[in-house]
XYZ file of C-alpha atoms in Angstrom:
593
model
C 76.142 7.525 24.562
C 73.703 9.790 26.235
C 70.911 8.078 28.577
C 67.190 7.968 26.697
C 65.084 10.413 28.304
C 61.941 9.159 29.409
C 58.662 11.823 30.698
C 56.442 10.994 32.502
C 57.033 7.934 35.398
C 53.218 6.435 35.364
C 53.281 2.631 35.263
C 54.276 2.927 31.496
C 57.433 5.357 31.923
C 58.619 3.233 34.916
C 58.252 -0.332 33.060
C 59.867 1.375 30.037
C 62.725 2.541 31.834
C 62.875 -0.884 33.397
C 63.049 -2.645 30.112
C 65.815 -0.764 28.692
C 67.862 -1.147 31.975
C 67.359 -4.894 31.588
C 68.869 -4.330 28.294
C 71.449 -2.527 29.520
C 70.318 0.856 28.262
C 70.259 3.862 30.970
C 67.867 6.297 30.959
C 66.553 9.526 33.022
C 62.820 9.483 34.222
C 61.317 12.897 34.522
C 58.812 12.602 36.590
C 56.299 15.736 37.050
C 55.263 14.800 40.366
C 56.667 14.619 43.966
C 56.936 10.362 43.775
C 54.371 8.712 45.721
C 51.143 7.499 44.430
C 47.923 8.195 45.396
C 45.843 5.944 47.097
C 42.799 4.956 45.187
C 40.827 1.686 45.238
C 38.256 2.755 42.719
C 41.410 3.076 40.034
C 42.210 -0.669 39.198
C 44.126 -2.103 36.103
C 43.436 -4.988 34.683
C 46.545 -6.738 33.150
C 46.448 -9.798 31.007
C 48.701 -12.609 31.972
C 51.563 -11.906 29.272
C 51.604 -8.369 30.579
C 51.654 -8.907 34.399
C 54.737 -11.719 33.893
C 56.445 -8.926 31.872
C 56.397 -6.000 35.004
C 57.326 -8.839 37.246
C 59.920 -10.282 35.296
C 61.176 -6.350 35.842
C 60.921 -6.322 39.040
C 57.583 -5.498 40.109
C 56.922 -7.226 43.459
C 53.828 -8.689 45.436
C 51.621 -8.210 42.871
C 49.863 -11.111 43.512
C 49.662 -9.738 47.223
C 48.421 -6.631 46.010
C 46.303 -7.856 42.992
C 44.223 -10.783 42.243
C 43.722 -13.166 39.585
C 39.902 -13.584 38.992
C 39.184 -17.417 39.563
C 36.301 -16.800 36.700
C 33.986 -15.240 34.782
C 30.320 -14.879 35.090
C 27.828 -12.941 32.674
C 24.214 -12.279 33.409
C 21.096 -10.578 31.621
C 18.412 -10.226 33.511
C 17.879 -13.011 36.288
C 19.403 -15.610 34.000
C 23.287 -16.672 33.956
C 24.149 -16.550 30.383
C 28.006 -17.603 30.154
C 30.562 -18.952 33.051
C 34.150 -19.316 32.362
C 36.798 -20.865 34.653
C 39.888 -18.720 34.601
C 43.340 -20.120 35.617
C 44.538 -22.947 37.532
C 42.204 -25.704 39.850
C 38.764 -24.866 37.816
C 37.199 -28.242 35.892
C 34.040 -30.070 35.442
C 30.740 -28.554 34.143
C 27.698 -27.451 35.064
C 24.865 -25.862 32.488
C 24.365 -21.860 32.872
C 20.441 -21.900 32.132
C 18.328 -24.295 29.672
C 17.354 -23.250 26.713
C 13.933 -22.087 26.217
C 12.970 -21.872 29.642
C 10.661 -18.859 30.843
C 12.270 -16.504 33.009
C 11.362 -15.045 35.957
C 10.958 -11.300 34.844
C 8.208 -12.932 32.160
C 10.728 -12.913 29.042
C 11.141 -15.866 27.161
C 15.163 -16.981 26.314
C 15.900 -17.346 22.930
C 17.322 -20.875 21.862
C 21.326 -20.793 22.496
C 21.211 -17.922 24.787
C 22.791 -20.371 27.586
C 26.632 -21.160 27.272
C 27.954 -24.376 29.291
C 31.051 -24.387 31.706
C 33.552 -26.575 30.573
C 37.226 -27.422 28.990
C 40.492 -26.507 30.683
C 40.702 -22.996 32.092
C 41.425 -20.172 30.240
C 44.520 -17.438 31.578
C 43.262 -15.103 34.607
C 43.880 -11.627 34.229
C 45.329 -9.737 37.303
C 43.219 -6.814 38.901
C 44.973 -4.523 40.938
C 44.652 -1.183 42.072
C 46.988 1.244 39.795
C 48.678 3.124 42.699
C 49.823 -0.231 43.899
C 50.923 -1.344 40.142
C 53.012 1.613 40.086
C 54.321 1.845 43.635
C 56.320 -2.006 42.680
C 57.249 -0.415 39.724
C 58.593 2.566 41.421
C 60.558 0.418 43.859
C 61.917 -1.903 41.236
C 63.637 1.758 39.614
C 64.889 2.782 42.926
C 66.778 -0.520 42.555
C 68.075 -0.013 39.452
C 71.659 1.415 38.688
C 70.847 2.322 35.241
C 67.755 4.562 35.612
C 67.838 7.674 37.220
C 64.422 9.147 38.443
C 63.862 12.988 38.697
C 61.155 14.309 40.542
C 59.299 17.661 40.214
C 60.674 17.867 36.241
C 57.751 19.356 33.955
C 59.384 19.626 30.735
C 58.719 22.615 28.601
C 61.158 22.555 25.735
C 62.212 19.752 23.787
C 64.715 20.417 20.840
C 66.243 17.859 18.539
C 69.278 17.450 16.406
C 70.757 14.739 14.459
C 72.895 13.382 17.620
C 69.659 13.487 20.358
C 67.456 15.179 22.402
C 67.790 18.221 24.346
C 64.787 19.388 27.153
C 64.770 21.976 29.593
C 62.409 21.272 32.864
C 60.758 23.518 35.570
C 61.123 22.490 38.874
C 63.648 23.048 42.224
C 65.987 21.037 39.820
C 65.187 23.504 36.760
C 67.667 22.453 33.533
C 68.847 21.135 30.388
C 68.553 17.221 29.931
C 70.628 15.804 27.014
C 69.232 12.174 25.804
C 70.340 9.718 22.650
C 66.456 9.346 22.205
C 63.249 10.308 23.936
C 59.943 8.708 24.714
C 56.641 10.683 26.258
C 54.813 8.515 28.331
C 52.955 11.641 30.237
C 49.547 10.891 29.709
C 46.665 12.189 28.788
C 47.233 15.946 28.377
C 51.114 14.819 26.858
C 53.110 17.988 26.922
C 55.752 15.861 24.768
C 53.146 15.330 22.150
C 52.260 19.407 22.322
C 55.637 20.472 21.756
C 55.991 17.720 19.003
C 52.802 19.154 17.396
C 51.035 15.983 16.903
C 47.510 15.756 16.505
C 45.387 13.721 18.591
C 41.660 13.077 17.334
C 39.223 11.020 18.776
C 35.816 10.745 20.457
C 35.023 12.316 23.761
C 32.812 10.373 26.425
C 32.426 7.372 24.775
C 31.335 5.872 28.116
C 30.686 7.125 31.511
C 30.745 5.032 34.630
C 30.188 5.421 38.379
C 32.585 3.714 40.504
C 32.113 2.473 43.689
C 34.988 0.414 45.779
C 33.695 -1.689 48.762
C 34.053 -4.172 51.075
C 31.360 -6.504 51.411
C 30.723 -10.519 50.679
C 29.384 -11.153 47.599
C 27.924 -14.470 46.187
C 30.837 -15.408 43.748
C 34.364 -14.649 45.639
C 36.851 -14.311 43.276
C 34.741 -13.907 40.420
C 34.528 -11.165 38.245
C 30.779 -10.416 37.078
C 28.706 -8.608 34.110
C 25.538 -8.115 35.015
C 23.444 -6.620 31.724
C 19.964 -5.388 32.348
C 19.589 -6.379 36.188
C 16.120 -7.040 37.113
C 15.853 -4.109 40.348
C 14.406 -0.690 40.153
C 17.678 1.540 38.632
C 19.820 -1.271 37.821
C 20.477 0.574 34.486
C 21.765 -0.603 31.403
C 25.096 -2.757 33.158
C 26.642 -3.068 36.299
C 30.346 -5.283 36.521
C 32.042 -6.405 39.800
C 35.749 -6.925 40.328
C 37.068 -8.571 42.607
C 40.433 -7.356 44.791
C 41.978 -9.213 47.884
C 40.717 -8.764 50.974
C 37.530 -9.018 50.210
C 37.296 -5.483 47.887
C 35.200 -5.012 45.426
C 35.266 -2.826 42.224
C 31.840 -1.703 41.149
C 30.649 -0.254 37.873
C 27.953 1.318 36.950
C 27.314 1.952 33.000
C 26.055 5.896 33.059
C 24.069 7.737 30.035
C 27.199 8.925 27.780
C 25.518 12.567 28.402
C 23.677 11.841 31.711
C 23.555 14.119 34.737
C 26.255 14.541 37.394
C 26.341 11.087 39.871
C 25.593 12.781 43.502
C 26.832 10.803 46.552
C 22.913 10.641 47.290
C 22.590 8.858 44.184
C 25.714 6.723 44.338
C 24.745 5.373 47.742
C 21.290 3.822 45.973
C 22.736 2.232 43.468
C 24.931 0.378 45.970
C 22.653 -0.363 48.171
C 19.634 -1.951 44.988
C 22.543 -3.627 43.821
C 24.009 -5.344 46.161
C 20.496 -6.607 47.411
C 20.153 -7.782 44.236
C 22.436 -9.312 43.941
C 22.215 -11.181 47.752
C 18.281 -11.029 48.454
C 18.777 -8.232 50.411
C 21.894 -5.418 51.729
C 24.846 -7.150 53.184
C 26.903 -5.446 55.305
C 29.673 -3.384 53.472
C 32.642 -0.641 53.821
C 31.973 2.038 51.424
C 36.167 2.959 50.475
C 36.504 4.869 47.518
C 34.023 6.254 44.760
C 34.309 8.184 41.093
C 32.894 8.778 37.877
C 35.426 7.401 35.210
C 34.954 8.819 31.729
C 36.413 6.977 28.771
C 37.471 8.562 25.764
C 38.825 6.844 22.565
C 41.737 9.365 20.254
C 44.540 7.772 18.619
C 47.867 10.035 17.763
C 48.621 10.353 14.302
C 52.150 10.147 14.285
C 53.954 8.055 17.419
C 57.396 9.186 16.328
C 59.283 12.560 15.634
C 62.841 11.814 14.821
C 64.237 10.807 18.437
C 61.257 11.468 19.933
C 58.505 8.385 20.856
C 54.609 8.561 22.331
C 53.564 5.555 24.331
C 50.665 4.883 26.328
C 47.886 7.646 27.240
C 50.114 10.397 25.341
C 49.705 8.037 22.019
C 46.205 6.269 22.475
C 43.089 6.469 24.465
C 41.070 3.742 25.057
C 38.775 1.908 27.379
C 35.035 0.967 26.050
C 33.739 -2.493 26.066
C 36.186 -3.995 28.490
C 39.423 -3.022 26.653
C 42.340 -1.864 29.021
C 44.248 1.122 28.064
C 46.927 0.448 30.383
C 47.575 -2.582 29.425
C 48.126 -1.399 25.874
C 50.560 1.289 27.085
C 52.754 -1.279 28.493
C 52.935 -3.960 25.247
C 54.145 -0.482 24.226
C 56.469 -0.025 26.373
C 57.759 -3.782 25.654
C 58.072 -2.945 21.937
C 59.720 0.055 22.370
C 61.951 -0.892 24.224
C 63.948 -3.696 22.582
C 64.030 -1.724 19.447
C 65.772 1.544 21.178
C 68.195 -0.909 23.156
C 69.225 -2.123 19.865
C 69.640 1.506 18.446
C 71.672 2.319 21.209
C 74.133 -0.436 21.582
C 74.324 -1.329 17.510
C 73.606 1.698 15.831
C 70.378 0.702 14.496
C 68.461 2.395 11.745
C 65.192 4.048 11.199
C 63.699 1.137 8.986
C 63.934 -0.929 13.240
C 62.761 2.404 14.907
C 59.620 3.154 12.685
C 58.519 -0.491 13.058
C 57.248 0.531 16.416
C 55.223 2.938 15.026
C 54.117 0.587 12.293
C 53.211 -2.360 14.422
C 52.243 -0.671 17.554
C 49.644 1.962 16.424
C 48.396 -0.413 13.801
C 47.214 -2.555 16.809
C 45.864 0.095 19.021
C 43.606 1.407 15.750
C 42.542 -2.199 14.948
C 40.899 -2.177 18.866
C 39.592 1.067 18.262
C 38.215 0.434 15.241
C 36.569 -2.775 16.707
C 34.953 -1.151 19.802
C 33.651 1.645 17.591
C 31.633 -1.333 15.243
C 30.312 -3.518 18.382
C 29.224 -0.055 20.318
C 26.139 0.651 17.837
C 25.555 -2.984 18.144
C 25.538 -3.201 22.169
C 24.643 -0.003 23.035
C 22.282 0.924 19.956
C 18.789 0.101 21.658
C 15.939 -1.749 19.824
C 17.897 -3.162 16.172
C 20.225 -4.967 18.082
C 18.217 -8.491 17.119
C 18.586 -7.741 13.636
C 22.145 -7.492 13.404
C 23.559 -10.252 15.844
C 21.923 -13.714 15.518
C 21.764 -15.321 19.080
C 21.043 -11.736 20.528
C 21.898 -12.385 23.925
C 24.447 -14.856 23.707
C 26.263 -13.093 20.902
C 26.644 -9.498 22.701
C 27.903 -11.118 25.770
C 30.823 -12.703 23.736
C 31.249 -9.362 22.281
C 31.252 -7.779 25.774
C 33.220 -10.713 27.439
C 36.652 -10.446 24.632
C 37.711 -7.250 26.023
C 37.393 -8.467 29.583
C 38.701 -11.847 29.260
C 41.790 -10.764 26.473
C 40.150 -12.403 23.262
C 38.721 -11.605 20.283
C 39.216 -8.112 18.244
C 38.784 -6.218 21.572
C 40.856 -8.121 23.503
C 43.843 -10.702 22.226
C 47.435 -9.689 22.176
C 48.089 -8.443 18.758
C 50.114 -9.912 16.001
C 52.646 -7.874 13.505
C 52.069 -10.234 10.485
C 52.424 -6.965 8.437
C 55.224 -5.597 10.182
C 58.215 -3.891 8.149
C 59.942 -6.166 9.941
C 58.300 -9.585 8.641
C 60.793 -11.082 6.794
C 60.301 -12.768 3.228
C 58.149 -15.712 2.501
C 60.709 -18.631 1.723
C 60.265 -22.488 1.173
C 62.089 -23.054 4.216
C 59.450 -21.784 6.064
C 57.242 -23.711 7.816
C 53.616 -23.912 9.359
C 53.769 -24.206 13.408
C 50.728 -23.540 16.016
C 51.749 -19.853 16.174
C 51.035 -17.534 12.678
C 54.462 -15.458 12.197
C 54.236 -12.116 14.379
C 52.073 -13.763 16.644
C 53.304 -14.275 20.562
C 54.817 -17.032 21.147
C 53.940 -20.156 23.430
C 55.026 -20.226 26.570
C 56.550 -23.713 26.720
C 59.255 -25.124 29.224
C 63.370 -24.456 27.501
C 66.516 -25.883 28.480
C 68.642 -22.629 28.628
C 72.306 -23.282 27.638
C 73.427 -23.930 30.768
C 71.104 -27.313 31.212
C 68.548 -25.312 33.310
C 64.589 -25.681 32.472
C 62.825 -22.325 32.632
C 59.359 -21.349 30.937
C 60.260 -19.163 27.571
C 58.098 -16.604 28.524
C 61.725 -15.862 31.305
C 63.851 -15.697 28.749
C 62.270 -12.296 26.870
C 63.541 -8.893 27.320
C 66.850 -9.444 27.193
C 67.507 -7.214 24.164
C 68.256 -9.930 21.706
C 66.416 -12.813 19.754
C 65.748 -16.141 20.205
C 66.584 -19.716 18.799
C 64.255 -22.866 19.439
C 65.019 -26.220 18.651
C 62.283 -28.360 18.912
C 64.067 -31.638 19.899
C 61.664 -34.700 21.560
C 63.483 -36.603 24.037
C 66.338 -33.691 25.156
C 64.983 -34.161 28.704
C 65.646 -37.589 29.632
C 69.361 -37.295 27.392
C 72.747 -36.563 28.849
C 73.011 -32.667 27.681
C 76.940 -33.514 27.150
C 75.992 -35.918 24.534
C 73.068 -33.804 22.494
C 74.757 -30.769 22.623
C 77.449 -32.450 20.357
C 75.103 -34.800 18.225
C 73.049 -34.575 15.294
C 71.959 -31.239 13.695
C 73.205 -29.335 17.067
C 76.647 -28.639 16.130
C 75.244 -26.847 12.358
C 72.684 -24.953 14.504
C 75.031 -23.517 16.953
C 77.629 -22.774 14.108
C 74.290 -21.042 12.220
C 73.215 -19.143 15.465
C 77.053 -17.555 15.826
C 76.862 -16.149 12.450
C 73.392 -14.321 12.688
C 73.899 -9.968 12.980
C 72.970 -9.824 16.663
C 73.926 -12.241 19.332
C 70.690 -14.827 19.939
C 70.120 -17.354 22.464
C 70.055 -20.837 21.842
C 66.858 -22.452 23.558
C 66.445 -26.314 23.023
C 62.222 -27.428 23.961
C 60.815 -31.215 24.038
C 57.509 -29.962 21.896
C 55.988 -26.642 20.438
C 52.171 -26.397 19.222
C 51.694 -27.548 16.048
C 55.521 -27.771 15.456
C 57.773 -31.187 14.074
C 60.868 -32.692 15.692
C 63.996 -30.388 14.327
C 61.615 -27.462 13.721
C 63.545 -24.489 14.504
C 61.562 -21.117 15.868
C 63.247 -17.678 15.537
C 61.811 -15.348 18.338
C 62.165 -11.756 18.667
C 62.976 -9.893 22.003
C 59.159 -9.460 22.684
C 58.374 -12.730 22.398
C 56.700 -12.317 18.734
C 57.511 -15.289 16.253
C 59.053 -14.376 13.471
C 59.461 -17.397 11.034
C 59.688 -21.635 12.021
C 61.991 -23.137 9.688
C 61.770 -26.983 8.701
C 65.578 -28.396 10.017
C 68.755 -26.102 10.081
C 68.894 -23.307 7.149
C 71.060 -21.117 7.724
C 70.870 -18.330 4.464
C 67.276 -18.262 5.328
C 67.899 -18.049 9.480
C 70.243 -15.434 8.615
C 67.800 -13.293 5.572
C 65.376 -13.561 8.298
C 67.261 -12.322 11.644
C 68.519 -9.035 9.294
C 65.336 -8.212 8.342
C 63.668 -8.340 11.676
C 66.817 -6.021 13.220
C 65.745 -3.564 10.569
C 68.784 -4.380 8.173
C 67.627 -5.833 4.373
C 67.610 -8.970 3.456
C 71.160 -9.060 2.198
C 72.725 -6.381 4.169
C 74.532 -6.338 7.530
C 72.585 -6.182 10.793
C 70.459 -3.210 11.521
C 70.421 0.204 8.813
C 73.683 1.103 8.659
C 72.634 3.434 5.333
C 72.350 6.407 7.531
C 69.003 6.787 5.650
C 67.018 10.212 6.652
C 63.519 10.110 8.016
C 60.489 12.165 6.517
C 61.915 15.196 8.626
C 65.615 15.119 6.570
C 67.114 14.067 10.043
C 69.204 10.993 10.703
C 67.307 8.695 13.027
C 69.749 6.116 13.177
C 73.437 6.210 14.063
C 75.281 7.750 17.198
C 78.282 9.544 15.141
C 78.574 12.746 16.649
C 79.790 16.087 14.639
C 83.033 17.166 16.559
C 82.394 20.573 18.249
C 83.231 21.770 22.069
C 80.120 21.321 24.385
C 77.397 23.719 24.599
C 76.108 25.138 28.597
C 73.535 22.427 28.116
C 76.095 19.836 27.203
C 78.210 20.792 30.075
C 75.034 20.983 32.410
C 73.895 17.556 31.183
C 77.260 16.046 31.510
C 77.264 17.228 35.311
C 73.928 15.633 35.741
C 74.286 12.553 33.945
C 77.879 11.213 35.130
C 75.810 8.643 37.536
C 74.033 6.788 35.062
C 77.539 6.982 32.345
């Protein structure tokens, strides 16, 4: 089998590539540039929890060095603090954000509810970190990995395809043919994958323009990341946010008129200086390190699949308004796509298990689009805005807060309830905390083994997963309940499934009985809890999610044709001597084969 060929070796390429090679799937990273990063402190990621596990899981190292996980949340309008979450571990207690009805000082009077209470356990921090340093781990976690191959100087300007794989010739000092089984653009932007693939790519230009400022200075909430709507000082604007970084850095974001004029440094430099007095009483010290504009547009590709051929991240979606994170997105892609190529490559998998990634993913990415484009006119539409959301100021800060904070429409990790590769509704299904398609809970597992890890460590692997729910496995002899009760019947049910799966035993799931069983995709996505052992429906249900039919073998072994009359499935190749680009491919590949 040939390695998948993957463009492009942003953060998205390189966790790609490392999620097939942790599925045992080799692949060739063409990477346009020389391979080093940048250096840029006023570029910063923010990656929900879920995400950041998944690029350290793949190796990604001292993130939490490099990044930091906000301690909290504040939101302010005005001179008044309207909402204060605690965000991960060691935050409890209280305290009120404001009283209701009580005159501020700027003369305006607070409408009832507009003041939101700090309390109840702490809700997952997100990690901020600059994106050179995201993708310099990631870069070191490929040069560490047999299986992927990274190519520098490669700009790809042909890509052909055939019913056996891919075929692209790159400029470079290293100009040639590449031969791949499949092949995925991750190059950004200005994709020259999705050009040559012809794929259109509407959208809206400018939907938001910021100025960017990183610093060093101390502010008044370390660790704290802060929205500050309609600040109180002489050209405060419409919004200013502050992230924090380690070592005392500082990401600062002004919200610009969509059509404003250019940001000069003269200009930049006030705006730091009114805000952080503000902000303090008066200028603190600070070390001016890095500044931009950052404009965010919002297009979504219409197609995210060509035969072999794959967009993920910037080449497939745009996004970025109202606190949503585009990166972020690219990677769940990466995640998705992954597993589901793996598959194809080892088991000969079908188109019904390749097109689900099209099906699930961009169905996500236009649900967040679709709800930044309703809350804009709401947030950003001027004097209506009490008309349409009761509880003005409270309301738009939750609206503004989801995207930030990974909740709501703008911000929660999605579900594929309507995925092609939801399985059938049947009476042994059952109701558990977690809706089918949803991500799963990350709850402690006894791996087979005996050893307790979190779930969340056991994803990624390339196959699915098995949970028993079982109360009182942790204090019992694991010779004896391995053996006893409905054990024996689940392990003889979990051998005869399409795929190998892993058998995961857990004391308790949300919402979920004693002898519940969970069926987990590679991803980490639920896709049915059955009440006790059944293993017809186990089975129905494992086929359909590998792309196979409910009563068919694993995967689509019809050698069905996609819309383009080409094979997307199986890797029987037509027997016929090697081309020059076979033979120049075959040169060039022999250390990942």
């Amino acid at each position: 089998m040939d390695p998948v060929i993957v463009v492009g070796a942003g953060p998205v390429g390189l966790t790609l590539s490392l999620a097939l090679a942790a599925q045992g799937v080799p692949s060739v990273l063409l990477d346009e540039g020389p391979g080093t990063e940048e250096v840029r402190l006023a570029r910063t990621v923010v990656l929900r929890e879920d995400t950041a596990d998944l690029v350290e899981r793949l190796g990604a190292a001292h993130l939490e060095r490099d990044g930091l996980r906000w301690s909290g949340w504040r939101s302010m309008r005005r001179k008044q603090l309207v909402r204060d979450v605690p965000l991960g571990a060691g935050h409890d207690g209280s305290h009120d954000a404001g009283t209701s009805g009580d005159v501020r000082d700027d003369g305006d009077f607070a409408d009832a509810g507009d003041a939101d209470v700090r309390s109840g356990p702490s809700r997952p921090a997100p990690l901020h970190i600059p994106q050179h340093a995201l993708a310099s781990a990631l870069r070191a976690a490929v040069a560490a990995a047999p299986l992927v191959e990274l190519v520098p100087l490669s700009r790809v300007d042909t890509l052909e395809q055939d019913r056996d794989g891919v075929t692209v010739h790159t400029k470079g000092p290293g100009t040639t043919w590449w031969r791949g089984s499949y092949l995925v653009g991750c190059d950004g932007a200005r994709s020259t994958v999705r050009k040559l693939l012809d794929i259109r790519f509407p959208g809206r230009t400018a939907v938001e323009r910021h100025a960017v400022a990183a610093l060093r200075a101390e502010l008044p909430w370390p660790g704290e990341a802060v929205l500050h709507r309609q600040p109180p000082w002489r050209g405060g604007g419409a919004e200013v946010s502050a992230r924090p970084l380690p070592d005392g850095v500082w990401r600062l974001d002004w919200l610009l008129p969509p059509r404003g004029e250019l940001v000069t440094p003269e200009a930049l430099i006030v705006r730091i200086r009114d805000t952080l007095a503000g902000w303090c009483g008066e200028t603190p010290p600070y070390e001016l390190l890095d500044t931009g504009v950052h404009t965010l547009h919002h297009r979504l590709a219409r197609r995210w699949r060509v035969q072999r051929a794959f967009l993920a991240g910037d080449a497939a979606h745009l996004l970025g308004a109202l606190g949503t994170q585009g990166l972020d997105e690219g990677i769940r892609d990466a995640e998705n796509l992954a597993w589901k190529l793996a598959h194809a490559w080892h088991h000969r998998g079908g188109d019904l298990l390749l097109d689900s990634y099209q099906a699930e993913r961009r169905a996500a990415v236009a649900a967040r689009l679709r709800a930044a484009d309703q809350s804009l006119p709401i947030l950003r539409g001027g004097g209506g805005l009490r008309t349409l959301v009761p509880g003005t100021v409270r309301g738009h800060d939750t609206l503004l807060a989801d995207g930030h904070l990974g909740r709501g429409a703008l911000g929660a990790p999605p579900s594929y309830s309507h995925s092609p590769l939801a399985p059938p509704h049947a009476e042994a299904h059952t109701t558990v905390g977690t809706p089918p398609g949803a991500p799963v809970a990350d709850v402690r597992v006894t791996a087979p083994d005996g050893t307790p890890v979190r779930l969340r460590e056991r994803l990624g692997q390339g196959h699915p997963l098995v949970i028993l729910v079982a109360p009182g496995t942790g204090v019992w002899d694991r010779r004896h309940w391995l053996t006893a009760g409905i054990m024996p019947r689940l392990v003889e049910a979990v051998e005869a499934l399409p795929s190998p799966a892993e058998l995961l035993v857990t004391e308790s799931y949300p919402g979920a009985s004693a002898h519940t069983v969970l069926l987990v995709r590679p991803d980490g996505h639920l896709v049915a809890a059955f009440a006790g052992v059944r293993p017809a429906e186990l089975l129905t249900a494992a086929r359909v999610t590998l792309g196979g039919t409910p009563g068919a073998g694993g995967g689509d072994e019809d050698g069905e044709s996609d819309e383009n009359g080409e094979s997307g499935g199986g890797e029987r190749r037509a027997a016929r001597a090697p081309g020059p680009r076979e033979r120049v491919h075959a040169d060039r590949s022999a250390r990942i084969n």
